[in-house]
XYZ file of C-alpha atoms in Angstrom:
426
model
C 6.586 67.321 -40.326
C 6.393 65.706 -43.782
C 8.080 62.479 -44.824
C 11.821 62.508 -45.487
C 13.198 61.453 -48.859
C 16.724 60.867 -50.092
C 17.881 62.246 -53.442
C 17.561 58.711 -54.766
C 13.912 58.708 -53.681
C 13.361 62.069 -55.439
C 14.970 60.796 -58.653
C 12.731 57.749 -58.597
C 9.580 59.801 -57.972
C 10.194 62.141 -60.928
C 11.597 59.384 -63.156
C 15.019 61.016 -63.557
C 18.522 59.658 -63.020
C 20.304 60.600 -59.806
C 22.988 62.726 -61.535
C 20.345 64.944 -63.174
C 18.690 65.583 -59.819
C 22.032 66.424 -58.174
C 22.978 68.760 -61.055
C 19.628 70.541 -60.679
C 20.111 71.139 -56.949
C 23.755 72.145 -57.475
C 22.721 74.850 -59.949
C 20.045 76.173 -57.566
C 22.563 76.322 -54.702
C 25.050 78.132 -56.962
C 22.378 80.710 -57.919
C 21.609 81.273 -54.240
C 25.140 81.599 -52.810
C 27.060 82.705 -55.895
C 29.656 79.886 -55.684
C 29.834 76.670 -57.661
C 29.153 73.579 -55.580
C 30.640 70.195 -56.520
C 28.319 67.487 -55.159
C 29.813 63.985 -55.204
C 27.556 60.992 -55.809
C 28.478 58.859 -52.849
C 25.611 57.338 -50.912
C 23.137 55.181 -52.774
C 20.351 56.813 -50.888
C 20.113 54.566 -47.851
C 18.095 55.669 -44.893
C 19.861 57.314 -41.966
C 19.416 54.110 -39.980
C 21.054 52.007 -42.713
C 23.873 54.517 -43.136
C 24.559 54.433 -39.392
C 24.535 50.631 -39.389
C 27.045 50.508 -42.257
C 29.183 53.187 -40.589
C 29.348 51.217 -37.339
C 30.346 48.030 -39.130
C 33.071 49.798 -41.091
C 34.463 51.289 -37.869
C 34.355 47.887 -36.191
C 36.286 46.402 -39.103
C 38.829 49.211 -38.905
C 39.325 48.634 -35.171
C 39.857 44.891 -35.594
C 42.247 45.379 -38.509
C 44.197 47.901 -36.432
C 44.250 45.402 -33.570
C 45.582 42.784 -35.999
C 48.303 45.223 -37.050
C 49.475 45.481 -33.438
C 47.324 48.282 -32.073
C 47.340 48.728 -28.297
C 44.252 47.124 -26.769
C 43.425 49.695 -24.084
C 43.700 52.597 -26.553
C 41.455 50.820 -29.053
C 38.949 50.051 -26.324
C 38.786 53.730 -25.366
C 38.342 54.700 -29.012
C 35.587 52.154 -29.411
C 33.631 53.559 -26.470
C 34.102 57.097 -27.735
C 32.988 56.677 -31.338
C 30.701 53.647 -31.409
C 28.814 53.423 -28.132
C 26.615 50.327 -27.908
C 27.190 47.708 -30.571
C 24.735 45.044 -31.669
C 25.807 41.411 -31.393
C 24.901 40.851 -35.033
C 27.334 43.608 -36.075
C 30.233 41.641 -34.570
C 29.225 38.475 -36.418
C 28.629 40.326 -39.710
C 31.993 42.033 -39.354
C 33.789 38.696 -38.971
C 31.991 37.318 -42.023
C 32.857 40.390 -44.127
C 36.527 40.291 -43.117
C 36.702 36.639 -44.202
C 34.730 37.175 -47.427
C 36.873 40.163 -48.436
C 40.099 38.269 -47.835
C 41.303 40.906 -45.382
C 41.662 38.232 -42.696
C 41.562 34.432 -42.727
C 39.478 32.224 -40.448
C 42.658 31.381 -38.506
C 43.483 35.064 -37.997
C 39.942 35.832 -36.848
C 40.201 32.904 -34.428
C 43.405 34.303 -32.933
C 41.830 37.747 -32.639
C 38.521 36.498 -31.314
C 39.306 36.850 -27.612
C 40.931 40.247 -28.141
C 38.186 41.905 -30.114
C 35.499 40.434 -27.860
C 37.457 41.945 -24.960
C 37.271 45.352 -26.609
C 33.557 45.119 -27.336
C 32.359 43.177 -24.271
C 31.235 46.204 -22.225
C 28.842 47.202 -24.985
C 27.716 43.660 -25.742
C 26.786 42.975 -22.133
C 24.238 45.801 -22.254
C 22.195 43.858 -24.820
C 19.648 41.434 -23.410
C 20.387 37.748 -23.724
C 17.786 35.821 -25.720
C 15.115 34.075 -23.668
C 13.193 31.227 -25.261
C 10.624 28.653 -24.182
C 11.835 25.372 -22.626
C 12.446 22.977 -25.477
C 13.683 25.614 -27.917
C 17.314 24.780 -28.859
C 18.561 28.164 -27.608
C 16.873 27.650 -24.238
C 18.540 24.230 -23.945
C 21.955 25.642 -24.851
C 21.553 28.352 -22.236
C 20.410 25.892 -19.568
C 23.589 23.912 -20.221
C 25.586 27.119 -19.924
C 24.065 27.821 -16.498
C 25.186 24.373 -15.279
C 28.640 24.970 -16.796
C 28.901 28.268 -14.906
C 28.086 26.500 -11.631
C 30.763 23.887 -12.343
C 33.275 26.611 -13.203
C 32.591 28.322 -9.870
C 33.019 25.008 -8.019
C 36.264 24.242 -9.873
C 37.721 27.614 -8.970
C 36.896 26.945 -5.342
C 38.088 23.337 -5.301
C 39.469 21.935 -8.605
C 38.890 18.205 -8.075
C 39.358 15.679 -10.922
C 35.665 14.756 -10.596
C 34.517 18.333 -11.228
C 36.909 18.748 -14.157
C 35.651 15.493 -15.670
C 32.068 16.650 -15.241
C 32.772 19.974 -16.973
C 34.334 18.000 -19.845
C 30.777 17.040 -20.840
C 30.577 20.532 -22.361
C 31.933 18.781 -25.467
C 28.421 17.370 -26.055
C 27.141 20.958 -26.107
C 29.786 21.916 -28.685
C 29.099 18.857 -30.840
C 25.406 19.715 -30.966
C 26.226 23.265 -32.062
C 28.548 21.986 -34.798
C 26.148 19.372 -36.155
C 22.775 21.064 -35.721
C 23.039 24.852 -35.490
C 26.088 25.587 -37.643
C 24.704 23.803 -40.771
C 21.571 25.957 -40.623
C 23.670 29.131 -40.400
C 25.742 27.960 -43.363
C 22.556 27.647 -45.435
C 22.017 31.342 -44.725
C 25.548 31.959 -46.105
C 26.693 32.872 -42.616
C 29.588 30.540 -41.966
C 32.619 32.604 -40.919
C 31.730 33.036 -37.227
C 30.726 29.378 -36.882
C 34.092 28.299 -38.330
C 35.825 30.515 -35.797
C 33.804 29.058 -32.918
C 34.501 25.497 -34.082
C 38.217 26.290 -33.929
C 37.737 27.574 -30.367
C 35.830 24.382 -29.495
C 38.859 22.390 -30.625
C 41.068 24.421 -28.293
C 38.812 23.387 -25.400
C 38.914 19.769 -26.613
C 42.705 19.853 -26.497
C 42.457 20.816 -22.826
C 39.912 18.050 -22.159
C 42.324 15.477 -23.617
C 44.891 16.443 -20.979
C 42.655 14.818 -18.366
C 43.822 15.250 -14.791
C 46.940 17.112 -16.003
C 44.902 20.034 -17.347
C 45.329 23.527 -15.916
C 41.964 23.858 -14.153
C 41.843 27.658 -14.343
C 42.711 27.726 -18.044
C 40.028 25.102 -18.736
C 37.421 27.018 -16.728
C 38.314 30.312 -18.408
C 38.147 28.863 -21.924
C 34.673 27.415 -21.301
C 33.559 30.660 -19.653
C 34.746 32.676 -22.656
C 32.820 30.412 -25.023
C 29.638 30.966 -22.996
C 30.089 34.718 -23.411
C 30.642 34.414 -27.180
C 27.599 32.184 -27.586
C 25.183 34.308 -25.625
C 26.281 37.719 -26.879
C 26.986 36.908 -30.525
C 26.067 33.422 -31.758
C 22.623 33.038 -30.205
C 21.264 36.544 -30.952
C 22.507 36.287 -34.536
C 20.983 32.817 -34.937
C 17.628 34.009 -33.593
C 17.663 36.827 -36.128
C 18.607 34.668 -39.118
C 16.687 31.425 -38.594
C 12.973 30.838 -39.117
C 10.673 28.694 -36.969
C 11.033 25.904 -39.533
C 14.831 26.194 -39.296
C 14.710 25.914 -35.498
C 12.471 22.863 -35.793
C 15.133 21.213 -37.966
C 17.807 22.136 -35.420
C 15.743 20.512 -32.680
C 14.871 17.373 -34.658
C 18.422 16.014 -34.595
C 19.369 16.970 -31.036
C 18.400 13.681 -29.390
C 20.838 11.730 -31.557
C 23.769 13.704 -30.170
C 22.531 14.131 -26.614
C 22.669 16.849 -23.992
C 25.116 17.998 -21.332
C 23.644 17.753 -17.824
C 20.087 18.866 -18.697
C 16.908 17.484 -20.227
C 15.136 19.806 -22.680
C 11.655 20.995 -21.789
C 8.640 20.437 -24.017
C 6.843 23.783 -23.856
C 8.143 24.969 -27.228
C 5.726 23.585 -29.809
C 6.113 25.679 -32.953
C 3.230 25.925 -35.390
C 4.807 25.572 -38.819
C 3.146 25.484 -42.248
C 3.785 21.739 -42.290
C 1.784 21.308 -39.079
C -1.071 23.527 -40.302
C -1.386 21.626 -43.570
C -0.576 18.218 -42.116
C -2.467 15.397 -43.799
C -2.356 11.664 -43.399
C -0.460 10.073 -46.225
C -1.728 6.774 -47.563
C 0.357 3.760 -46.566
C 3.145 3.169 -49.053
C 3.805 -0.159 -50.664
C 7.117 -1.764 -49.787
C 9.015 -0.955 -52.970
C 11.367 -3.707 -53.994
C 14.644 -2.378 -55.337
C 16.588 -4.414 -57.860
C 20.183 -4.519 -56.686
C 23.163 -5.687 -58.715
C 22.992 -9.086 -57.030
C 19.489 -9.477 -55.642
C 16.378 -7.596 -54.561
C 15.700 -5.794 -51.283
C 13.002 -3.534 -49.916
C 13.938 -0.069 -48.675
C 13.153 -1.233 -45.141
C 15.534 -4.168 -45.496
C 18.294 -1.911 -46.807
C 17.885 0.443 -43.839
C 17.887 -2.471 -41.391
C 21.062 -3.887 -42.917
C 22.873 -0.552 -42.884
C 21.946 0.251 -39.283
C 22.956 -3.193 -38.016
C 26.337 -3.506 -39.692
C 29.252 -3.527 -37.188
C 30.713 -0.549 -39.037
C 29.710 3.086 -39.541
C 29.313 4.312 -43.099
C 29.139 7.834 -44.496
C 28.908 8.741 -48.167
C 30.029 12.041 -49.698
C 28.786 12.530 -53.260
C 30.737 13.935 -56.204
C 29.572 17.451 -55.274
C 31.366 17.120 -51.918
C 28.060 16.977 -50.009
C 27.189 14.517 -47.256
C 24.496 12.349 -48.844
C 24.155 9.552 -46.284
C 25.321 8.133 -42.970
C 24.313 4.844 -41.351
C 22.384 5.494 -38.159
C 23.946 2.710 -36.088
C 23.061 2.247 -32.424
C 26.624 2.554 -31.124
C 28.319 5.520 -32.767
C 32.034 6.279 -32.771
C 31.556 9.902 -33.801
C 28.256 11.736 -33.271
C 26.176 12.595 -36.320
C 22.671 13.937 -36.799
C 20.326 14.655 -39.750
C 21.557 18.255 -39.871
C 24.685 17.011 -41.644
C 22.793 15.746 -44.727
C 23.390 18.046 -47.691
C 26.200 19.822 -45.861
C 29.429 20.488 -47.716
C 32.210 18.247 -46.456
C 34.327 21.382 -45.951
C 31.933 22.333 -43.123
C 31.961 18.909 -41.452
C 35.551 18.895 -40.226
C 37.452 21.116 -37.805
C 39.541 23.780 -39.556
C 42.799 22.158 -38.434
C 42.058 18.857 -40.255
C 40.159 20.218 -43.261
C 43.252 20.573 -45.447
C 44.078 16.849 -45.145
C 40.485 15.800 -45.863
C 40.375 17.890 -49.034
C 43.739 16.486 -50.179
C 42.346 12.952 -49.852
C 39.241 13.829 -51.876
C 41.353 15.569 -54.527
C 43.616 12.499 -54.782
C 40.495 10.359 -55.260
C 39.098 12.695 -57.925
C 42.329 12.744 -59.931
C 42.759 8.981 -59.647
C 46.057 9.229 -57.757
C 44.636 7.248 -54.828
C 41.767 4.837 -54.199
C 42.081 4.277 -50.446
C 43.179 6.267 -47.400
C 43.567 4.451 -44.089
C 44.018 5.581 -40.475
C 43.864 4.104 -36.987
C 43.852 5.730 -33.578
C 43.265 5.212 -29.865
C 40.198 7.017 -28.563
C 38.688 6.714 -25.088
C 40.154 3.261 -24.586
C 39.035 2.017 -28.007
C 41.090 1.227 -31.098
C 39.401 2.851 -34.093
C 40.056 1.904 -37.718
C 39.038 4.527 -40.330
C 39.125 4.016 -44.095
C 38.163 6.231 -47.031
C 37.361 4.644 -50.404
C 37.038 6.361 -53.779
C 33.730 5.326 -55.368
C 33.808 5.131 -59.168
C 31.197 4.031 -61.708
C 31.738 1.425 -64.420
C 33.413 4.003 -66.655
C 35.872 4.932 -63.898
C 34.298 8.320 -63.220
C 34.587 9.533 -59.621
C 31.149 9.491 -57.940
C 32.005 10.127 -54.318
C 33.886 9.047 -51.203
C 32.845 6.308 -48.792
C 33.993 6.617 -45.172
C 34.035 3.411 -43.125
C 34.766 3.402 -39.397
C 34.999 0.453 -37.026
C 35.857 -0.182 -33.400
C 38.380 -3.017 -33.784
C 39.400 -3.265 -30.122
C 37.908 -6.747 -29.662
C 39.149 -7.935 -33.068
C 42.746 -7.017 -32.214
C 42.460 -9.058 -29.016
C 41.497 -12.298 -30.819
C 43.824 -15.290 -30.448
C 43.774 -18.825 -31.738
C 40.579 -19.742 -33.578
C 36.878 -20.303 -33.023
C 35.003 -22.233 -35.729
C 31.305 -22.282 -36.557
C 31.012 -25.738 -35.076
C 32.072 -24.293 -31.716
C 29.275 -21.713 -31.649
C 27.245 -21.838 -28.446
C 29.984 -23.356 -26.343
C 30.784 -21.504 -23.145
C 33.494 -18.929 -23.653
C 36.357 -19.051 -21.200
């Protein structure tokens, strides 16, 4: 059998426009059957495989939109099985992104629908193999954590003790690593809708964690279990398809700063990247002395000062991108190198993003110069301040975030002078 060609392919081969080719075939058909045939120019000449892929995604979108309009779940599930069969995990993620991009649904609406449409598609999704990676690969580490979480969930359902619930609460480390390391890489591939939805679901789990011993153990276990399913049937397969080896290396590079839940990553995954192949020894650099406004410092000295200050600093430039954070030893909120260059809109949970953007807008317009907050968190009293940074002409150049644990400062009484330094504290 010879090769197949679409009408678009034929037009290209004979250097004619598509309409001329269609008109030619229409006239030949009319001569043969005696009736005029009106051929519509619809498809752009995609292969059968591409057409089927597009068709499946359009049907998925239609099902979810019908579900959003109040369609009955069991009927939609039956229709799904009848007309779509097996669905690829990446189709679900692409569908969510397209619904958000088109304005047909918002991130909040997708979040509300997430459990429902996963419920409709889960039978088909479970038939797809879960990704298996070498120990040390970020996906392998995520999945190892998920296996421990599943064991804890089973134990909680058998005997929901406060100790087990507290141990499962460490899943938040897993979520934080996803948000700070994996999600930024997906955003660089212009694939941000599904990650926004998952971040919103993470926050729902965090709300349960904050309830402590008062939490409904079964609800907590179910929420975590559902997130495992979403990760391993949608997020991870899609990430493996979109990200390169170099991307995964960047994801891995910042993991240690955030930490791991229950497991230690293996070291078998050692990717060979172009940087490794062409690795050369760079000559030692001279300690450049930078002239500051009031003095001179080397780059090393600046880094040492910033990392030893009793405060945490983050700087967002005028383009609303994270340009810097101080890598202090004791962190209030986890951060990793994956956040550098990330739009500030992607660095905050959806529920608080509106307030953050209002602060930045007030800084840009000159309405405000400072925004100040304080809160109790894990037994600590945290003071958070945002400062508008302007140049000598008054032009807005960015926002400085300063955070400090002021628990011990609030407890100070009386006075202690320099002359008293070294005396035993009572």
